[in-house]
Coordinates of C-alpha atoms and ligand atoms in Angstrom, one line a residue:
X1 CA -17.5 -102.5 2.0
X2 CA -18.8 -101.2 5.0
X3 CA -16.1 -99.6 8.0
X4 CA -16.9 -102.1 10.0
X5 CA -15.9 -104.7 7.8
X6 CA -13.0 -102.8 7.1
X7 CA -11.5 -102.1 10.5
X8 CA -11.7 -105.8 10.9
X9 CA -9.9 -106.5 7.3
X10 CA -5.5 -106.6 7.1
X11 CA -3.8 -106.4 3.8
X12 CA -5.0 -103.6 1.5
X13 CA -7.6 -102.2 -0.2
X14 CA -9.3 -104.9 -2.0
X15 CA -9.4 -104.8 -6.1
X16 CA -12.7 -104.3 -7.2
X17 CA -12.8 -101.5 -4.3
X18 CA -10.5 -99.7 -5.6
X19 CA -11.5 -100.1 -9.7
X20 CA -15.6 -98.4 -8.1
X21 CA -13.7 -95.9 -6.5
X22 CA -10.4 -95.4 -8.9
X23 CA -13.6 -95.3 -11.8
X24 CA -15.3 -92.4 -9.7
X25 CA -12.4 -90.3 -8.7
X26 CA -11.5 -90.2 -12.0
X27 CA -14.9 -89.5 -13.4
X28 CA -14.9 -86.9 -10.8
X29 CA -11.2 -85.2 -12.7
X30 CA -13.5 -84.8 -15.9
X31 CA -16.2 -83.3 -14.8
X32 CA -13.9 -81.3 -12.3
X33 CA -11.3 -80.4 -15.6
X34 CA -14.8 -80.0 -17.7
X35 CA -15.9 -76.9 -15.5
X36 CA -13.1 -75.1 -13.0
X37 CA -14.7 -72.3 -13.4
X38 CA -17.5 -73.2 -10.7
X39 CA -15.6 -72.9 -8.1
X40 CA -14.5 -69.3 -7.3
X41 CA -10.2 -69.6 -7.7
X42 CA -8.9 -67.8 -4.9
X43 CA -9.8 -70.2 -1.7
X44 CA -12.2 -68.3 0.0
X45 CA -12.0 -69.9 2.9
X46 CA -11.1 -68.9 6.5
X47 CA -7.3 -69.5 8.9
X48 CA -8.4 -72.7 10.7
X49 CA -11.6 -73.2 8.6
X50 CA -10.1 -76.8 7.1
X51 CA -8.3 -77.7 9.7
X52 CA -11.6 -77.1 12.9
X53 CA -13.1 -79.2 10.4
X54 CA -11.1 -81.5 11.2
X55 CA -11.1 -84.4 14.3
X56 CA -8.3 -83.7 16.5
X57 CA -7.8 -87.5 16.6
X58 CA -6.8 -90.1 14.2
X59 CA -9.4 -91.5 13.8
X60 CA -9.7 -94.6 15.3
X61 CA -11.8 -97.3 13.0
X62 CA -11.4 -97.8 9.4
X63 CA -13.8 -96.0 7.1
X64 CA -15.7 -96.6 4.4
X65 CA -14.2 -94.4 1.1
X66 CA -17.6 -92.6 0.8
X67 CA -17.5 -91.3 3.9
X68 CA -13.5 -90.3 3.2
X69 CA -14.8 -88.5 -0.6
X70 CA -17.6 -86.8 0.7
X71 CA -15.5 -85.0 3.4
X72 CA -13.6 -83.9 0.5
X73 CA -15.8 -82.3 -0.9
X74 CA -17.5 -81.2 1.5
X75 CA -14.2 -79.6 3.5
X76 CA -11.5 -80.4 0.4
X77 CA -12.5 -78.7 -2.3
X78 CA -14.0 -75.0 -0.8
X79 CA -9.7 -74.9 0.8
X80 CA -8.1 -75.0 -2.8
X81 CA -7.6 -72.6 -4.2
X82 CA -7.2 -73.3 -8.6
X83 CA -4.5 -73.2 -9.8
X84 CA -6.5 -75.2 -12.8
X85 CA -8.8 -72.3 -13.1
X86 CA -8.6 -70.6 -16.2
X87 CA -9.1 -67.2 -15.5
X88 CA -6.1 -68.7 -12.6
X89 CA -3.7 -65.0 -13.6
X90 CA -1.5 -65.3 -9.9
X91 CA 2.0 -66.1 -9.5
X92 CA 3.4 -67.8 -12.2
X93 CA 0.1 -70.2 -13.9
X94 CA 0.7 -74.0 -14.4
X95 CA -1.2 -77.2 -16.1
X96 CA -1.6 -81.3 -14.7
X97 CA -2.0 -81.9 -17.5
X98 CA -4.3 -84.6 -18.4
X99 CA -1.4 -87.3 -19.3
X100 CA 0.4 -85.7 -16.5
X101 CA -2.3 -87.4 -14.4
X102 CA -2.2 -90.0 -15.6
X103 CA 1.6 -90.8 -15.7
X104 CA 1.6 -89.8 -12.3
X105 CA -1.5 -92.0 -11.0
X106 CA 1.5 -94.6 -12.9
X107 CA 4.3 -93.9 -10.8
X108 CA 2.2 -93.5 -7.5
X109 CA 1.1 -96.8 -8.4
X110 CA 4.4 -98.7 -9.2
X111 CA 5.9 -96.7 -6.1
X112 CA 9.5 -97.6 -6.7
X113 CA 12.6 -95.8 -5.4
X114 CA 14.3 -94.9 -8.2
X115 CA 17.8 -94.5 -5.5
X116 CA 20.2 -96.5 -8.6
X117 CA 19.7 -97.9 -11.5
X118 CA 18.6 -101.2 -9.8
X119 CA 15.8 -100.5 -7.6
X120 CA 14.2 -99.6 -11.1
X121 CA 15.8 -99.7 -14.5
X122 CA 13.2 -97.7 -16.2
X123 CA 12.7 -94.7 -13.6
X124 CA 16.7 -94.1 -14.4
X125 CA 16.6 -94.9 -18.3
X126 CA 13.4 -92.6 -19.0
X127 CA 15.5 -90.2 -17.1
X128 CA 18.4 -90.3 -19.3
X129 CA 15.5 -90.1 -22.4
X130 CA 13.4 -87.1 -21.5
X131 CA 15.7 -85.0 -20.1
X132 CA 18.2 -84.8 -23.2
X133 CA 14.9 -84.3 -25.2
X134 CA 14.0 -81.7 -22.9
X135 CA 17.8 -80.7 -23.3
X136 CA 17.0 -80.3 -27.1
X137 CA 13.9 -78.8 -27.6
X138 CA 15.9 -76.1 -25.1
X139 CA 18.7 -75.9 -28.3
X140 CA 21.1 -77.5 -25.3
X141 CA 24.8 -78.6 -26.2
X142 CA 25.0 -82.4 -25.7
X143 CA 27.5 -81.4 -22.8
X144 CA 24.5 -81.0 -20.4
X145 CA 23.5 -83.8 -18.7
X146 CA 20.3 -83.6 -17.1
X147 CA 18.7 -84.0 -13.0
X148 CA 15.3 -84.1 -11.8
X149 CA 14.5 -82.6 -8.4
X150 CA 10.9 -81.7 -7.1
X151 CA 11.7 -77.6 -7.4
X152 CA 13.9 -75.5 -8.7
X153 CA 14.7 -74.3 -5.3
X154 CA 16.8 -78.1 -5.5
X155 CA 17.9 -77.4 -8.9
X156 CA 19.8 -74.0 -7.7
X157 CA 21.2 -75.6 -4.2
X158 CA 22.9 -78.3 -6.2
X159 CA 23.9 -76.6 -8.5
X160 CA 25.2 -73.9 -5.8
X161 CA 27.7 -76.8 -3.6
X162 CA 28.6 -77.7 -7.5
X163 CA 29.9 -74.6 -7.8
X164 CA 32.1 -74.6 -3.8
X165 CA 32.7 -77.6 -4.5
X166 CA 34.7 -76.6 -7.7
X167 CA 36.5 -73.8 -5.5
X168 CA 40.2 -75.5 -5.6
X169 CA 41.0 -73.6 -2.6
X170 CA 38.8 -75.0 -0.5
X171 CA 38.1 -78.6 0.1
X172 CA 33.9 -78.4 1.4
X173 CA 33.4 -82.1 1.4
X174 CA 36.0 -83.4 3.1
X175 CA 36.5 -80.3 5.2
X176 CA 33.8 -78.5 5.6
X177 CA 33.6 -74.6 4.9
X178 CA 35.4 -73.6 8.0
X179 CA 38.0 -75.7 7.4
X180 CA 38.1 -77.3 10.9
X181 CA 41.1 -76.2 11.7
X182 CA 43.5 -76.8 8.2
X183 CA 43.5 -73.2 7.0
X184 CA 42.3 -70.3 7.0
X185 CA 39.0 -70.4 5.3
X186 CA 37.9 -67.3 1.9
X187 CA 35.4 -65.9 2.5
X188 CA 33.4 -66.7 -0.2
X189 CA 30.5 -64.7 -2.7
X190 CA 28.2 -65.3 -5.4
X191 CA 26.4 -63.1 -7.4
X192 CA 23.0 -62.1 -8.8
X193 CA 20.3 -59.7 -9.9
X194 CA 18.6 -57.9 -7.3
X195 CA 15.3 -59.7 -9.6
X196 CA 17.2 -63.3 -8.5
X197 CA 14.1 -65.5 -7.3
X198 CA 14.6 -66.2 -3.3
X199 CA 16.2 -69.8 -3.7
X200 CA 19.4 -68.8 -4.4
X201 CA 19.2 -66.3 -1.3
X202 CA 18.1 -69.0 0.8
X203 CA 20.2 -71.8 -0.7
X204 CA 23.1 -69.3 0.2
X205 CA 21.7 -69.6 3.5
X206 CA 21.4 -73.2 3.4
X207 CA 25.0 -74.2 2.0
X208 CA 26.4 -72.4 5.1
X209 CA 27.3 -68.8 2.4
X210 CA 25.1 -66.2 4.5
X211 CA 23.6 -63.9 3.1
X212 CA 26.3 -61.5 3.0
X213 CA 27.7 -64.0 1.1
X214 CA 25.4 -62.9 -1.7
X215 CA 25.7 -59.9 -3.6
X216 CA 23.3 -58.6 -5.7
X217 CA 23.8 -56.5 -8.8
X218 CA 21.8 -53.8 -9.5
X219 CA 19.4 -53.5 -13.1
X220 CA 19.1 -51.7 -15.9
X221 CA 16.0 -49.9 -16.8
X222 CA 14.4 -53.3 -18.5
X223 CA 15.2 -55.1 -15.8
X224 CA 18.0 -57.0 -16.6
X225 CA 21.5 -57.3 -15.4
X226 CA 23.7 -54.8 -15.7
X227 CA 27.0 -56.9 -16.6
X228 CA 29.5 -53.6 -15.9
X229 CA 27.8 -53.8 -12.4
X230 CA 28.7 -57.5 -12.1
X231 CA 32.3 -56.1 -13.2
X232 CA 33.1 -53.7 -11.2
X233 CA 31.3 -55.3 -7.3
X234 CA 33.4 -58.9 -8.7
X235 CA 36.6 -56.0 -8.9
X236 CA 35.4 -54.5 -6.0
X237 CA 35.2 -57.7 -4.1
X238 CA 39.2 -59.3 -4.6
X239 CA 40.7 -56.3 -3.9
X240 CA 38.5 -56.8 -0.2
X241 CA 39.6 -60.4 0.4
X242 CA 36.1 -62.5 -1.3
X243 CA 37.1 -65.3 -3.5
X244 CA 34.6 -64.9 -6.3
X245 CA 33.1 -68.8 -7.7
X246 CA 29.9 -67.8 -8.2
X247 CA 27.1 -65.1 -10.6
X248 CA 23.3 -66.7 -11.1
X249 CA 21.7 -65.6 -14.2
X250 CA 17.6 -65.7 -14.5
X251 CA 16.6 -65.6 -17.4
X252 CA 12.5 -64.7 -16.8
X253 CA 13.0 -62.8 -13.4
X254 CA 9.7 -64.3 -11.0
X255 CA 8.8 -60.6 -11.4
X256 CA 8.4 -59.2 -14.9
X257 CA 10.1 -62.7 -16.1
X258 CA 13.1 -59.9 -17.5
X259 CA 16.1 -62.0 -19.3
X260 CA 19.6 -61.5 -17.8
X261 CA 22.5 -60.8 -20.5
X262 CA 23.6 -64.0 -20.3
X263 CA 26.3 -64.1 -23.0
X264 CA 27.9 -60.9 -21.2
X265 CA 27.7 -62.1 -17.9
X266 CA 29.0 -65.2 -19.5
X267 CA 32.5 -63.6 -20.8
X268 CA 32.9 -62.1 -17.3
X269 CA 32.2 -65.9 -15.5
X270 CA 35.3 -67.5 -17.8
X271 CA 37.2 -63.7 -17.6
X272 CA 37.2 -64.6 -13.5
X273 CA 36.5 -68.1 -13.6
X274 CA 33.5 -68.6 -11.7
X275 CA 31.0 -70.9 -12.0
X276 CA 27.4 -69.6 -14.1
X277 CA 24.8 -70.0 -13.5
X278 CA 21.0 -69.9 -15.3
X279 CA 17.9 -69.6 -13.3
X280 CA 15.7 -70.1 -16.5
X281 CA 12.3 -71.4 -13.9
X282 CA 10.1 -70.1 -15.3
X283 CA 11.8 -68.9 -18.9
X284 CA 13.5 -72.5 -19.8
X285 CA 10.1 -73.4 -21.5
X286 CA 9.5 -70.0 -24.0
X287 CA 13.6 -71.4 -25.2
X288 CA 11.7 -74.5 -26.9
X289 CA 9.6 -71.4 -29.0
X290 CA 12.0 -71.1 -32.4
X291 CA 11.1 -67.0 -31.8
X292 CA 12.1 -67.1 -28.0
X293 CA 15.0 -69.2 -28.9
X294 CA 17.1 -65.7 -27.8
X295 CA 15.9 -66.2 -24.7
X296 CA 18.7 -68.4 -23.7
X297 CA 21.4 -67.5 -25.6
X298 CA 24.6 -68.0 -24.2
X299 CA 23.2 -70.1 -21.6
X300 CA 25.9 -73.3 -23.2
X301 CA 28.5 -71.4 -21.8
X302 CA 26.9 -71.5 -19.1
X303 CA 27.9 -74.3 -16.3
X304 CA 24.4 -75.0 -15.1
X305 CA 21.0 -74.0 -15.6
X306 CA 17.5 -74.8 -14.1
X307 CA 13.8 -75.3 -15.5
X308 CA 10.9 -75.8 -13.8
X309 CA 8.8 -78.5 -16.4
X310 CA 6.2 -77.3 -14.0
X311 CA 6.0 -74.0 -14.2
X312 CA 5.2 -74.0 -18.0
X313 CA 5.1 -76.9 -19.3
X314 CA 2.3 -79.0 -18.3
X315 CA 3.8 -81.5 -16.2
X316 CA 1.7 -82.0 -12.7
X317 CA 4.3 -80.4 -9.8
X318 CA 6.8 -81.7 -9.0
X319 CA 9.7 -82.1 -11.6
X320 CA 12.8 -79.5 -11.8
X321 CA 15.6 -80.2 -14.0
X322 CA 19.5 -79.0 -13.7
X323 CA 21.1 -79.5 -16.6
X324 CA 24.8 -79.6 -16.4
X325 CA 28.0 -79.4 -18.2
X326 CA 30.1 -80.2 -15.5
X327 CA 28.4 -83.1 -14.0
X328 CA 31.2 -84.3 -12.8
X329 CA 32.1 -82.3 -10.2
X330 CA 27.8 -82.4 -9.1
X331 CA 29.0 -85.7 -8.3
X332 CA 31.9 -85.0 -7.1
X333 CA 30.3 -82.9 -4.2
X334 CA 27.5 -85.4 -3.4
X335 CA 28.2 -89.0 -3.7
X336 CA 28.6 -91.6 -1.3
X337 CA 28.3 -94.6 -2.1
X338 CA 27.0 -96.9 1.3
X339 CA 28.0 -100.5 1.1
X340 CA 25.1 -101.8 1.1
X341 CA 23.7 -99.8 -1.7
X342 CA 27.4 -101.5 -3.8
X343 CA 25.8 -103.2 -7.3
X344 CA 27.5 -104.8 -10.0
X345 CA 26.6 -102.4 -12.6
X346 CA 29.0 -99.5 -11.6
X347 CA 29.6 -97.5 -13.8
X348 CA 27.6 -99.1 -16.6
X349 CA 25.2 -96.8 -15.6
X350 CA 24.3 -93.6 -13.7
X351 CA 22.6 -94.2 -10.0
X352 CA 20.9 -90.3 -9.7
X353 CA 21.5 -91.2 -6.0
X354 CA 24.9 -89.7 -6.2
X355 CA 23.5 -86.1 -7.7
X356 CA 22.0 -84.6 -4.9
X357 CA 21.6 -84.4 -1.1
X358 CA 18.5 -86.6 -1.5
X359 CA 18.9 -90.7 -1.7
X360 CA 15.3 -92.1 -1.8
X361 CA 13.3 -90.6 -5.4
X362 CA 10.0 -90.4 -6.7
X363 CA 9.4 -91.6 -10.7
X364 CA 9.0 -87.9 -12.0
X365 CA 10.4 -88.5 -15.6
X366 CA 7.1 -91.3 -16.2
X367 CA 5.3 -88.5 -15.8
X368 CA 7.1 -86.4 -18.6
X369 CA 7.8 -88.5 -20.4
X370 CA 4.1 -89.2 -21.1
X371 CA 3.4 -85.3 -21.2
X372 CA 6.5 -84.4 -23.7
X373 CA 4.7 -87.7 -26.2
X374 CA 1.3 -86.6 -26.0
X375 CA 2.1 -83.1 -27.0
X376 CA 4.7 -83.7 -28.5
X377 CA 7.2 -81.1 -29.2
X378 CA 5.0 -79.2 -31.8
X379 CA 2.5 -79.8 -29.6
X380 CA 4.1 -77.7 -26.7
X381 CA 5.6 -75.1 -28.4
X382 CA 2.4 -74.4 -30.2
X383 CA 0.6 -74.3 -26.4
X384 CA 2.7 -71.6 -25.4
X385 CA 3.2 -69.6 -27.9
X386 CA -0.3 -69.4 -27.4
X387 CA 0.1 -68.4 -24.4
X388 CA 2.1 -65.7 -25.6
X389 CA -0.1 -64.0 -27.7
X390 CA -3.0 -63.9 -25.6
X391 CA -0.2 -62.2 -23.7
X392 CA 0.9 -59.3 -26.2
X393 CA -2.8 -59.2 -26.9
X394 CA -3.4 -57.8 -22.9
X395 CA -0.5 -55.5 -23.0
X396 CA -1.5 -53.6 -26.2
X397 CA -5.1 -54.0 -24.1
X398 CA -3.1 -52.4 -21.6
X399 CA -1.2 -50.2 -23.5
X400 CA -3.9 -48.2 -25.7
X401 CA -6.3 -47.8 -22.6
X402 CA -6.4 -44.5 -21.1
X403 CA -6.5 -45.7 -17.0
X404 CA -3.8 -48.7 -17.4
X405 CA -0.7 -49.1 -18.1
X406 CA 2.4 -51.3 -18.3
X407 CA 5.2 -51.1 -16.3
X408 CA 7.5 -53.4 -17.7
X409 CA 8.2 -55.2 -20.6
X410 CA 6.5 -58.2 -21.6
X411 CA 8.8 -61.1 -23.3
X412 CA 6.7 -64.1 -23.1
X413 CA 3.2 -64.6 -21.2
X414 CA 3.4 -62.3 -18.0
X415 CA 2.1 -58.4 -17.9
X416 CA 3.2 -56.4 -15.2
X417 CA 0.9 -53.8 -14.9
X418 CA -1.7 -51.0 -13.0
X419 CA -4.0 -48.9 -13.2
X420 CA -3.2 -45.2 -13.3
X421 CA -5.8 -42.5 -13.7
X422 CA -3.0 -40.0 -14.2
X423 CA -1.7 -41.9 -17.6
X424 CA -1.3 -38.6 -19.7
X425 CA -0.8 -35.6 -17.2
X426 CA 2.4 -38.2 -16.9
X427 CA 3.2 -38.9 -20.4
X428 CA 3.1 -33.9 -20.1
X429 CA 5.9 -34.6 -17.8
X430 CA 4.7 -33.4 -14.6
X431 CA 5.8 -33.9 -11.4
X432 CA 5.6 -38.3 -11.1
X433 CA 5.7 -38.4 -7.8
X434 CA 2.9 -36.2 -6.8
X435 CA 0.8 -38.1 -9.6
X436 CA 1.8 -41.4 -8.7
X437 CA 0.8 -41.0 -4.9
X438 CA -2.4 -42.9 -3.8
X439 CA -1.5 -45.8 -6.9
X440 CA -0.3 -47.8 -4.6
X441 CA -3.6 -48.3 -2.9
X442 CA -5.7 -47.5 -5.4
X443 CA -4.0 -50.7 -6.9
X444 CA -3.8 -53.2 -4.6
X445 CA -7.8 -51.9 -3.6
X446 CA -8.7 -53.7 -7.2
X447 CA -6.9 -56.6 -6.9
X448 CA -8.3 -57.0 -3.3
X449 CA -11.7 -57.0 -5.2
X450 CA -11.3 -58.7 -8.1
X451 CA -9.4 -61.7 -6.3
X452 CA -12.8 -61.5 -3.7
X453 CA -15.0 -61.6 -6.6
X454 CA -13.7 -65.0 -7.3
X455 CA -13.6 -64.8 -11.1
X456 CA -10.3 -64.6 -11.5
X457 CA -7.0 -64.7 -9.3
X458 CA -3.6 -61.7 -10.6
X459 CA -0.8 -61.0 -7.8
X460 CA 1.3 -58.9 -7.4
X461 CA 5.0 -56.9 -7.6
X462 CA 6.6 -54.3 -7.0
X463 CA 9.2 -52.4 -9.6
X464 CA 11.0 -49.7 -8.9
X465 CA 9.0 -48.6 -5.5
X466 CA 5.4 -49.2 -7.4
X467 CA 2.5 -51.4 -6.4
X468 CA 2.3 -53.4 -9.6
X469 CA -0.3 -56.7 -10.7
X470 CA 0.9 -58.9 -12.4
X471 CA -1.0 -61.1 -15.0
X472 CA 0.3 -64.4 -15.8
X473 CA -0.7 -67.0 -18.9
X474 CA 0.5 -70.3 -18.3
X475 CA -2.9 -72.7 -18.1
X476 CA -3.7 -75.1 -20.6
X477 CA -8.0 -74.1 -20.1
X478 CA -6.7 -70.3 -20.9
X479 CA -8.8 -68.7 -24.6
X480 CA -9.2 -65.4 -24.9
X481 CA -12.9 -65.5 -23.5
X482 CA -10.7 -66.1 -19.9
X483 CA -8.8 -62.6 -21.2
X484 CA -11.6 -60.7 -21.1
X485 CA -13.3 -61.7 -18.0
X486 CA -9.6 -60.7 -16.7
X487 CA -10.8 -57.1 -18.5
X488 CA -14.1 -56.2 -17.7
X489 CA -13.9 -57.2 -13.8
X490 CA -10.3 -54.5 -13.5
X491 CA -12.6 -51.9 -15.9
X492 CA -15.5 -53.0 -13.2
X493 CA -13.3 -52.4 -10.1
X494 CA -12.0 -50.0 -11.8
X495 CA -14.6 -47.9 -11.6
X496 CA -15.7 -48.7 -8.1
X497 CA -12.3 -47.5 -6.9
X498 CA -13.3 -44.2 -9.1
X499 CA -16.3 -43.8 -8.0
X500 CA -16.0 -44.6 -4.1
X501 CA -13.7 -41.5 -5.0
Ligands
PLP1 C1 9.5 -70.4 -9.1 C2 10.7 -69.4 -10.1 C3 11.6 -70.1 -8.6 C4 11.4 -71.7 -7.5 O1 10.6 -72.3 -8.0 P1 10.6 -73.7 -7.5 O2 10.2 -74.8 -8.2 O3 9.4 -73.6 -6.4 O4 10.7 -74.2 -6.2 C5 13.0 -69.9 -8.3 N1 13.3 -68.9 -10.0 C6 13.0 -68.6 -10.7 C7 13.0 -67.5 -12.1 C8 10.8 -68.4 -10.4 O5 10.6 -68.3 -11.4

């Protein structure tokens, strides 16, 4: 249809046209998946390139799909950083798998608002079904019920809101944190390790606890929270009039995937009467693998746990799951049912709008249901196990190499390492500060060089003040061949830096 016809018409795109472009786009996506390596992993556009390519004013007349798709190829695709690329190793690598994408397509088509049961029973009940399956896959007891949110950040925010609701001296729901003139407000304190995700501090800001309401607990030599330090921080805070109320343990930290000792932390929480929230946004997926079950050891004693199927369980962004052992407290924190939303189904059914700040909800469980059914629990285990194997192989290569060293253990599929041309001297116990001089800059230059070349994409962190490269494996299309490419890219970048020096 021409742009002129389009402009005169009312209603939606005609069905014939939808079919034509729908098929065309599915073909486009299939080609893209077959060969994402044709694009640089990291987008090479400059700031403003995309904005400047677009008109300042909205299109006055409707345009043809040809024109839109043409612009998509010309303008949008170069501005994509290809998370689908098999050599995407930055942050945490993810996959929007094909079954997940088809499920997402359908949920866009149904376009339901899953705020309560009757506004689409299938959306509510498939959420219950898939989360019950997931709960079993990661070995949590039946006492945990799940809720889907968009991200782990929001899951943790809601968990901490529930923890705050559970503080008996307060009635935050009615009186706010300030008490609204009722009685002296208490000073709430939350504990998380120095390697906890920034979303925990953000949640504290949003919930009125303030950043000073979060106390950071030191970690051991393998970046795990030190329970003795947690206990003494709580003791010290109580003595100074703080009201400890919540501990966040991380099983699979973002920097190194270290796993906090949840059993020891749970002992402290039980003794002190504190809400225990486990952040397993990334590591929770690995717990489906029987030999990695230990990652969630003790989590059955937590009050809540977040994990992200959109991170390492092949579900397209976004889908995060909060499991809660005290779902009634979560509900109490958020539920308000205005008259126009009262229904005769009452308590017989679940209204997911009662478990968080948002009313409207997407039908996210559909794509998860597609993914779980298509791959099966065993298929997911095998795929995650393969990523872990590839990561171990890469870590072994680092370990035996003369020029590269590991910076943290590799319990899952993320390897922390750096170039260290003084590696052999280090082991002889020389002055390590002097030997380390210049290594941060060297590694920064190596990272910039390989990312700019566009064949792989790595990110970094700082560990004990040292710039550390991270290689995270999590994409279904990543094979040994791509790990070899990563090694070659790193080796040749290091060689060039050596020559320059
Ligand atoms: C990725 C991650 C998060 C944040 O996840 P979002 O879904 O992007 O909010 C939180 N915690 C940990 C440990 C993570 O790895």
